[in-house]
Amino acid sequence: MGDTEEKNLLQARLILEHSSSVTVLSGAGISAESGVPTFRGTDGLWRNFRSENLATPEAFRENPRLVWEWYDWRRCAVKDARPNPGHFALAELENQKKKFTLVTQNIDGLHQMAGSRNVLEMHGNLWEIKCTKCGLITKDYRVPLEELPPLCPSCGGMGRPNVVWFGELIPMEVIDKTLKAIEDCEVMLIIGTSGVVEPAASMGLVAKQAGKTVIEINIEHTPNSPLFDFTILGKSGEVLPLLYTPRMAYS
Ligand code: BV8
Ligand code: ZN
């Protein structure tokens, strides 16, 4: 790790040590070391379809089976994924802070598996199916799904992934809680996101405009990097465990 990274890392450790309220925004990059394909990286392709072209209500309306084949493929790809040291570090940091909110764009559920408790899933969850008829939401971990599209256990209506597609609104309650978590925090960490998708991509700017310290952790600079206090270049699974002192079990 270069001198600048060392300096940024030490600075981030000190800032976090003296903060009692932290808000985090995570993206697909934090799950990359768990083997989950990122959304836009080279592994973000499936049968030569771009993710952005499948994750839309139009694609689902046009060909629900194709969209479900993609989600079923992702569920199969994620089923053996386990949290990595980056996920566990955030769960541990939550235990050490008076106020901690983790806003994630990810739908893989790995933050909760790592023990994070106060998690806001901005884009939904890969393991939930929502009935397009009665709205019933069910947790369903079957891989692969026996029938595509899956049918609602209650009314037999067609199920859809309980995720937010492009062109769909993020639930207002999630937006409100995210903005409150930004207002209440001293420090915001922006981890493993390309900063392309709105409104998530604007949350770091909102924090900066509210006078918060914003630290980015990514393997490369992003278009939003210049907005932030600084960027720690590195893998989140390697950087995050270095940002705090683990509490000894007996302390
Ligand atoms: C909305 C769920 C209001 C589904 C996702 C035109 C018409 C309609 C809308 C729009 C439009 N133009 C713009 C919009 C808004 C649109 C948008 O932002 N489009 C983009 C493409 C320009 N947004 C919306 O539609 C949102 N709703 O705006 O409502 C509205 C309504 C109607 C009309 C207008 C406005 C809803 C957006 C939600 C989309 N759903 N996911 C699914 O997953 O199947 S978004 C999808 O992208 C994933 O959730 C993903 O998490 C998210 C963001 O991507 P990233 O997480 O950043 O992942 P990415 O692969 O891009 O980057 C990975 C990063 O990690 C990289 O930076 C890499 O360097 C880094 N990295 C890699 N490895 C590591 C690492 N970092 C650290 N360590 C490592 N080891
Ligand atoms: Zn139903």
Short mmCIF file of C-alpha atoms and ligand atoms in Angstrom, two decimals:
data_model
loop_
_atom_site.label_atom_id
_atom_site.label_comp_id
_atom_site.label_asym_id
_atom_site.label_seq_id
_atom_site.Cartn_x
_atom_site.Cartn_y
_atom_site.Cartn_z
CA MET A 1 0.00 0.00 0.00
CA GLY A 2 1.50 3.39 -1.03
CA ASP A 3 2.31 6.27 1.38
CA THR A 4 -0.86 8.15 0.45
CA GLU A 5 -2.96 5.08 1.18
CA GLU A 6 -1.19 4.58 4.50
CA LYS A 7 -1.80 8.24 5.40
CA ASN A 8 -5.45 8.07 4.35
CA LEU A 9 -5.92 4.84 6.25
CA LEU A 10 -4.47 6.30 9.46
CA GLN A 11 -6.53 9.46 9.01
CA ALA A 12 -9.70 7.38 8.50
CA ARG A 13 -8.93 5.28 11.60
CA LEU A 14 -8.53 8.41 13.73
CA ILE A 15 -11.70 10.00 12.34
CA LEU A 16 -13.72 6.82 12.98
CA GLU A 17 -12.22 6.38 16.44
CA HIS A 18 -13.51 9.84 17.43
CA SER A 19 -16.95 9.43 15.84
CA SER A 20 -19.93 7.99 17.67
CA SER A 21 -22.32 8.12 14.70
CA VAL A 22 -21.48 6.53 11.35
CA THR A 23 -23.54 5.99 8.20
CA VAL A 24 -22.36 3.69 5.42
CA LEU A 25 -23.43 3.37 1.78
CA SER A 26 -22.28 0.10 0.19
CA GLY A 27 -22.40 -1.13 -3.39
CA ALA A 28 -21.62 -4.29 -5.32
CA GLY A 29 -17.87 -3.86 -4.73
CA ILE A 30 -18.14 -4.92 -1.07
CA SER A 31 -19.49 -8.30 -2.20
CA ALA A 32 -16.94 -8.79 -5.00
CA GLU A 33 -14.51 -10.60 -2.63
CA SER A 34 -17.37 -12.95 -1.74
CA GLY A 35 -17.51 -13.97 -5.39
CA VAL A 36 -20.71 -12.05 -6.19
CA PRO A 37 -20.53 -10.57 -9.72
CA THR A 38 -20.54 -6.74 -9.62
CA PHE A 39 -23.25 -4.94 -11.51
CA ARG A 40 -21.11 -3.20 -14.11
CA GLY A 41 -17.83 -5.00 -14.02
CA THR A 42 -16.90 -7.45 -16.79
CA ASP A 43 -18.68 -10.14 -14.77
CA GLY A 44 -21.85 -7.99 -14.87
CA LEU A 45 -22.91 -9.72 -18.06
CA TRP A 46 -25.32 -12.61 -18.55
CA ARG A 47 -25.88 -14.26 -21.94
CA ASN A 48 -24.58 -10.96 -23.41
CA PHE A 49 -27.43 -8.99 -21.83
CA ARG A 50 -26.45 -5.84 -19.89
CA SER A 51 -27.79 -5.83 -16.32
CA GLU A 52 -29.35 -2.40 -16.85
CA ASN A 53 -31.45 -3.78 -19.72
CA LEU A 54 -32.87 -6.66 -17.71
CA ALA A 55 -33.46 -4.83 -14.41
CA THR A 56 -36.45 -2.87 -15.73
CA PRO A 57 -40.26 -3.22 -15.53
CA GLU A 58 -40.38 -3.07 -19.34
CA ALA A 59 -38.10 -6.10 -19.70
CA PHE A 60 -40.23 -7.97 -17.14
CA ARG A 61 -43.49 -7.03 -18.86
CA GLU A 62 -42.06 -8.10 -22.22
CA ASN A 63 -40.47 -11.37 -21.09
CA PRO A 64 -41.00 -12.27 -17.42
CA ARG A 65 -39.48 -15.69 -17.94
CA LEU A 66 -36.19 -14.28 -19.35
CA VAL A 67 -35.90 -11.80 -16.48
CA TRP A 68 -36.61 -14.59 -14.00
CA GLU A 69 -33.95 -16.80 -15.66
CA TRP A 70 -31.47 -13.98 -15.00
CA TYR A 71 -32.53 -13.62 -11.35
CA ASP A 72 -32.56 -17.40 -10.88
CA TRP A 73 -29.00 -17.48 -12.31
CA ARG A 74 -27.97 -14.72 -9.86
CA ARG A 75 -29.62 -16.55 -6.96
CA CYS A 76 -27.68 -19.69 -7.91
CA ALA A 77 -24.48 -17.60 -8.22
CA VAL A 78 -25.01 -16.00 -4.80
CA LYS A 79 -26.32 -19.03 -2.84
CA ASP A 80 -22.83 -20.22 -1.83
CA ALA A 81 -21.49 -16.69 -1.30
CA ARG A 82 -20.54 -15.89 2.27
CA PRO A 83 -19.72 -12.55 3.90
CA ASN A 84 -16.09 -11.47 3.55
CA PRO A 85 -13.94 -9.55 6.11
CA GLY A 86 -15.39 -6.28 4.77
CA HIS A 87 -18.95 -7.30 5.71
CA PHE A 88 -17.84 -8.55 9.12
CA ALA A 89 -15.86 -5.36 9.78
CA LEU A 90 -18.99 -3.25 9.25
CA ALA A 91 -21.00 -5.52 11.58
CA GLU A 92 -18.28 -5.09 14.25
CA LEU A 93 -18.11 -1.32 13.70
CA GLU A 94 -21.89 -1.17 14.27
CA ASN A 95 -21.35 -2.74 17.71
CA GLN A 96 -18.86 -0.03 18.60
CA LYS A 97 -20.92 3.00 17.60
CA LYS A 98 -23.77 4.75 19.37
CA LYS A 99 -25.51 5.33 16.05
CA PHE A 100 -24.84 3.24 12.94
CA THR A 101 -26.85 2.88 9.73
CA LEU A 102 -25.85 0.71 6.79
CA VAL A 103 -27.53 1.68 3.53
CA THR A 104 -26.85 -0.90 0.85
CA GLN A 105 -27.55 -0.98 -2.87
CA ASN A 106 -26.85 -4.71 -2.78
CA ILE A 107 -29.61 -7.28 -2.88
CA ASP A 108 -27.50 -10.30 -1.84
CA GLY A 109 -28.27 -10.18 1.90
CA LEU A 110 -24.58 -10.66 2.86
CA HIS A 111 -24.53 -7.70 5.27
CA GLN A 112 -27.31 -9.24 7.35
CA MET A 113 -25.60 -12.64 7.16
CA ALA A 114 -22.46 -11.00 8.59
CA GLY A 115 -24.48 -9.72 11.56
CA SER A 116 -25.24 -6.13 10.51
CA ARG A 117 -28.53 -5.13 12.14
CA ASN A 118 -29.54 -1.63 11.08
CA VAL A 119 -29.54 -2.28 7.32
CA LEU A 120 -31.55 -0.28 4.76
CA GLU A 121 -31.84 -2.20 1.46
CA MET A 122 -32.28 0.61 -1.08
CA HIS A 123 -32.74 -1.72 -4.04
CA GLY A 124 -34.54 -4.65 -2.42
CA ASN A 125 -33.54 -8.25 -1.81
CA LEU A 126 -32.71 -11.12 -4.16
CA TRP A 127 -34.33 -13.67 -1.78
CA GLU A 128 -37.73 -12.00 -1.66
CA ILE A 129 -40.54 -12.56 -4.17
CA LYS A 130 -43.41 -10.07 -4.46
CA CYS A 131 -46.78 -11.08 -5.92
CA THR A 132 -47.73 -8.83 -8.84
CA LYS A 133 -51.40 -9.45 -8.00
CA CYS A 134 -51.88 -9.27 -4.22
CA GLY A 135 -48.54 -7.74 -3.24
CA LEU A 136 -47.64 -10.55 -0.80
CA ILE A 137 -43.87 -10.62 -0.19
CA THR A 138 -42.34 -14.02 0.62
CA LYS A 139 -38.78 -15.02 1.51
CA ASP A 140 -37.78 -17.84 -0.87
CA TYR A 141 -34.30 -19.38 -0.77
CA ARG A 142 -34.98 -22.21 -3.26
CA VAL A 143 -32.21 -22.54 -5.87
CA PRO A 144 -33.01 -23.12 -8.61
CA LEU A 145 -36.68 -22.09 -8.49
CA GLU A 146 -38.88 -24.96 -9.67
CA GLU A 147 -41.12 -22.82 -11.86
CA LEU A 148 -40.34 -19.53 -13.63
CA PRO A 149 -42.03 -17.14 -13.00
CA PRO A 150 -42.84 -18.41 -9.45
CA LEU A 151 -46.48 -18.15 -8.43
CA CYS A 152 -47.83 -16.53 -5.28
CA PRO A 153 -48.49 -19.11 -2.55
CA SER A 154 -51.56 -17.16 -1.50
CA CYS A 155 -53.39 -16.09 -4.68
CA GLY A 156 -51.49 -17.84 -7.47
CA GLY A 157 -50.51 -14.50 -9.03
CA MET A 158 -47.20 -14.11 -10.89
CA GLY A 159 -44.28 -13.32 -8.61
CA ARG A 160 -41.56 -10.74 -9.38
CA PRO A 161 -38.22 -10.20 -7.69
CA ASN A 162 -38.75 -7.86 -4.72
CA VAL A 163 -36.14 -5.43 -6.05
CA VAL A 164 -36.25 -1.83 -7.33
CA TRP A 165 -35.79 -1.77 -11.09
CA PHE A 166 -34.54 1.16 -13.18
CA GLY A 167 -37.39 3.61 -13.62
CA GLU A 168 -39.01 2.46 -10.35
CA LEU A 169 -39.13 4.52 -7.18
CA ILE A 170 -37.08 3.67 -4.11
CA PRO A 171 -39.58 3.18 -1.24
CA MET A 172 -40.09 6.63 0.36
CA GLU A 173 -39.55 5.19 3.84
CA VAL A 174 -36.07 4.00 2.83
CA ILE A 175 -35.20 7.40 1.36
CA ASP A 176 -36.43 9.18 4.51
CA LYS A 177 -34.46 6.88 6.82
CA THR A 178 -31.36 7.25 4.63
CA LEU A 179 -31.52 11.05 4.71
CA LYS A 180 -32.08 11.01 8.49
CA ALA A 181 -29.09 8.67 8.93
CA ILE A 182 -26.96 11.10 6.90
CA GLU A 183 -28.22 14.06 8.94
CA ASP A 184 -27.47 12.25 12.21
CA CYS A 185 -24.00 10.99 11.35
CA GLU A 186 -20.57 12.56 11.81
CA VAL A 187 -18.88 10.36 9.22
CA MET A 188 -20.15 8.63 6.07
CA LEU A 189 -18.28 5.75 4.40
CA ILE A 190 -18.98 5.14 0.69
CA ILE A 191 -17.82 1.62 -0.08
CA GLY A 192 -17.51 -0.29 -3.37
CA THR A 193 -19.90 1.68 -5.55
CA SER A 194 -19.30 3.19 -8.97
CA GLY A 195 -21.56 6.12 -8.09
CA VAL A 196 -23.60 5.74 -11.28
CA VAL A 197 -27.05 4.81 -10.02
CA GLU A 198 -29.33 7.51 -8.62
CA PRO A 199 -30.50 8.39 -6.07
CA ALA A 200 -27.85 6.33 -4.17
CA ALA A 201 -25.04 8.07 -6.08
CA SER A 202 -26.06 11.47 -4.67
CA MET A 203 -26.03 10.43 -1.02
CA GLY A 204 -22.33 11.23 -0.59
CA LEU A 205 -22.91 14.74 -1.93
CA VAL A 206 -25.88 15.17 0.41
CA ALA A 207 -23.57 14.26 3.30
CA LYS A 208 -20.88 16.68 2.16
CA GLN A 209 -23.45 19.47 1.80
CA ALA A 210 -24.55 18.70 5.36
CA GLY A 211 -20.97 19.24 6.52
CA LYS A 212 -20.17 15.56 7.19
CA THR A 213 -16.80 13.88 6.65
CA VAL A 214 -17.14 11.50 3.70
CA ILE A 215 -14.56 8.78 3.07
CA GLU A 216 -14.68 6.57 -0.04
CA ILE A 217 -13.23 3.05 -0.18
CA ASN A 218 -12.84 1.61 -3.68
CA ILE A 219 -10.27 -0.18 -5.81
CA GLU A 220 -10.32 2.81 -8.18
CA HIS A 221 -11.37 6.45 -8.21
CA THR A 222 -14.99 7.12 -9.20
CA PRO A 223 -16.66 10.20 -10.76
CA ASN A 224 -17.71 11.19 -7.21
CA SER A 225 -14.22 10.86 -5.67
CA PRO A 226 -13.44 14.60 -5.99
CA LEU A 227 -16.53 15.37 -3.86
CA PHE A 228 -15.30 13.35 -0.90
CA ASP A 229 -12.75 14.16 1.81
CA PHE A 230 -10.56 11.36 0.51
CA THR A 231 -10.57 7.96 -1.15
CA ILE A 232 -8.76 4.93 0.26
CA LEU A 233 -7.75 2.87 -2.77
CA GLY A 234 -7.92 -0.79 -1.87
CA LYS A 235 -10.14 -3.83 -1.59
CA SER A 236 -12.86 -3.27 1.00
CA GLY A 237 -12.22 -6.74 2.47
CA GLU A 238 -8.64 -5.67 3.22
CA VAL A 239 -9.18 -1.99 4.11
CA LEU A 240 -12.25 -2.14 6.38
CA PRO A 241 -10.72 -4.45 9.02
CA LEU A 242 -7.86 -1.91 9.34
CA LEU A 243 -10.22 0.97 10.12
CA TYR A 244 -11.07 0.01 13.69
CA THR A 245 -9.70 -1.85 16.67
CA PRO A 246 -11.59 -5.10 17.24
CA ARG A 247 -12.94 -5.30 20.78
CA MET A 248 -11.47 -8.22 22.71
CA ALA A 249 -14.21 -10.72 23.57
CA TYR A 250 -13.46 -10.49 27.32
CA SER A 251 -13.14 -6.67 27.51
C1 BV8 B 1 -35.42 6.37 -9.68
C2 BV8 B 1 -31.70 -3.70 -8.13
C3 BV8 B 1 -37.09 8.00 -9.83
C4 BV8 B 1 -32.00 -4.59 -9.27
C5 BV8 B 1 -30.61 -1.70 -9.00
C6 BV8 B 1 -34.03 7.38 -17.28
C7 BV8 B 1 -35.25 6.75 -17.03
C8 BV8 B 1 -35.59 6.30 -15.76
C9 BV8 B 1 -34.72 6.47 -14.71
C10 BV8 B 1 -33.51 7.08 -14.97
C11 BV8 B 1 -33.16 7.55 -16.23
N1 BV8 B 1 -31.91 8.09 -16.13
C12 BV8 B 1 -31.47 7.99 -14.86
C13 BV8 B 1 -32.43 7.40 -14.16
C14 BV8 B 1 -32.37 7.11 -12.78
C15 BV8 B 1 -31.91 5.65 -12.67
C16 BV8 B 1 -30.42 5.60 -12.84
O1 BV8 B 1 -29.71 6.01 -11.93
N2 BV8 B 1 -29.94 5.10 -13.97
C17 BV8 B 1 -28.49 5.04 -14.18
C18 BV8 B 1 -28.13 3.74 -14.90
C19 BV8 B 1 -28.07 6.27 -14.94
N3 BV8 B 1 -32.30 5.28 -11.32
C20 BV8 B 1 -33.50 4.74 -11.12
O2 BV8 B 1 -34.28 4.42 -11.99
C21 BV8 B 1 -33.85 4.56 -9.65
N4 BV8 B 1 -35.17 5.08 -9.43
O3 BV8 B 1 -34.60 7.15 -10.05
O4 BV8 B 1 -36.75 6.70 -9.47
C22 BV8 B 1 -37.40 7.97 -11.31
C23 BV8 B 1 -38.40 7.14 -11.74
C24 BV8 B 1 -38.74 7.16 -13.11
C25 BV8 B 1 -38.06 8.00 -14.00
C26 BV8 B 1 -37.00 8.80 -13.54
C27 BV8 B 1 -36.68 8.79 -12.20
C28 BV8 B 1 -33.84 3.09 -9.26
C29 BV8 B 1 -32.43 2.56 -9.38
C30 BV8 B 1 -32.35 1.14 -8.81
C31 BV8 B 1 -31.91 0.18 -9.87
N5 BV8 B 1 -31.75 -1.15 -9.28
N6 BV8 B 1 -30.50 -2.91 -8.44
C32 BV8 B 1 -30.96 -5.65 -9.42
O5 BV8 B 1 -29.92 -5.62 -8.73
O6 BV8 B 1 -31.20 -6.56 -10.23
S1 BV8 B 1 -29.20 -0.81 -9.26
C33 BV8 B 1 -27.81 -1.76 -9.37
O7 BV8 B 1 -26.75 -0.81 -9.49
C34 BV8 B 1 -27.43 -2.60 -8.15
O8 BV8 B 1 -28.27 -2.43 -7.04
C35 BV8 B 1 -26.06 -2.04 -7.80
O9 BV8 B 1 -25.74 -2.15 -6.46
C36 BV8 B 1 -26.28 -0.64 -8.17
C37 BV8 B 1 -25.17 0.32 -8.20
O10 BV8 B 1 -24.07 -0.30 -8.78
P1 BV8 B 1 -22.80 -0.49 -7.84
O11 BV8 B 1 -23.26 -1.08 -6.54
O12 BV8 B 1 -22.08 0.79 -7.77
O13 BV8 B 1 -22.01 -1.61 -8.58
P2 BV8 B 1 -21.06 -1.42 -9.86
O14 BV8 B 1 -20.84 -2.77 -10.43
O15 BV8 B 1 -21.58 -0.30 -10.71
O16 BV8 B 1 -19.69 -0.87 -9.22
C38 BV8 B 1 -18.94 -1.70 -8.36
C39 BV8 B 1 -17.92 -0.78 -7.72
O17 BV8 B 1 -17.17 -1.52 -6.77
C40 BV8 B 1 -16.92 -0.20 -8.71
O18 BV8 B 1 -16.70 1.17 -8.40
C41 BV8 B 1 -15.64 -1.01 -8.42
O19 BV8 B 1 -14.46 -0.23 -8.64
C42 BV8 B 1 -15.79 -1.32 -6.96
N7 BV8 B 1 -15.13 -2.53 -6.49
C43 BV8 B 1 -15.01 -3.73 -7.13
N8 BV8 B 1 -14.38 -4.60 -6.33
C44 BV8 B 1 -14.12 -3.96 -5.14
C45 BV8 B 1 -14.60 -2.64 -5.25
N9 BV8 B 1 -14.49 -1.74 -4.24
C46 BV8 B 1 -13.89 -2.17 -3.11
N10 BV8 B 1 -13.42 -3.42 -2.93
C47 BV8 B 1 -13.51 -4.33 -3.93
N11 BV8 B 1 -13.02 -5.57 -3.73
ZN ZN B 2 -50.63 -13.08 -4.47
#
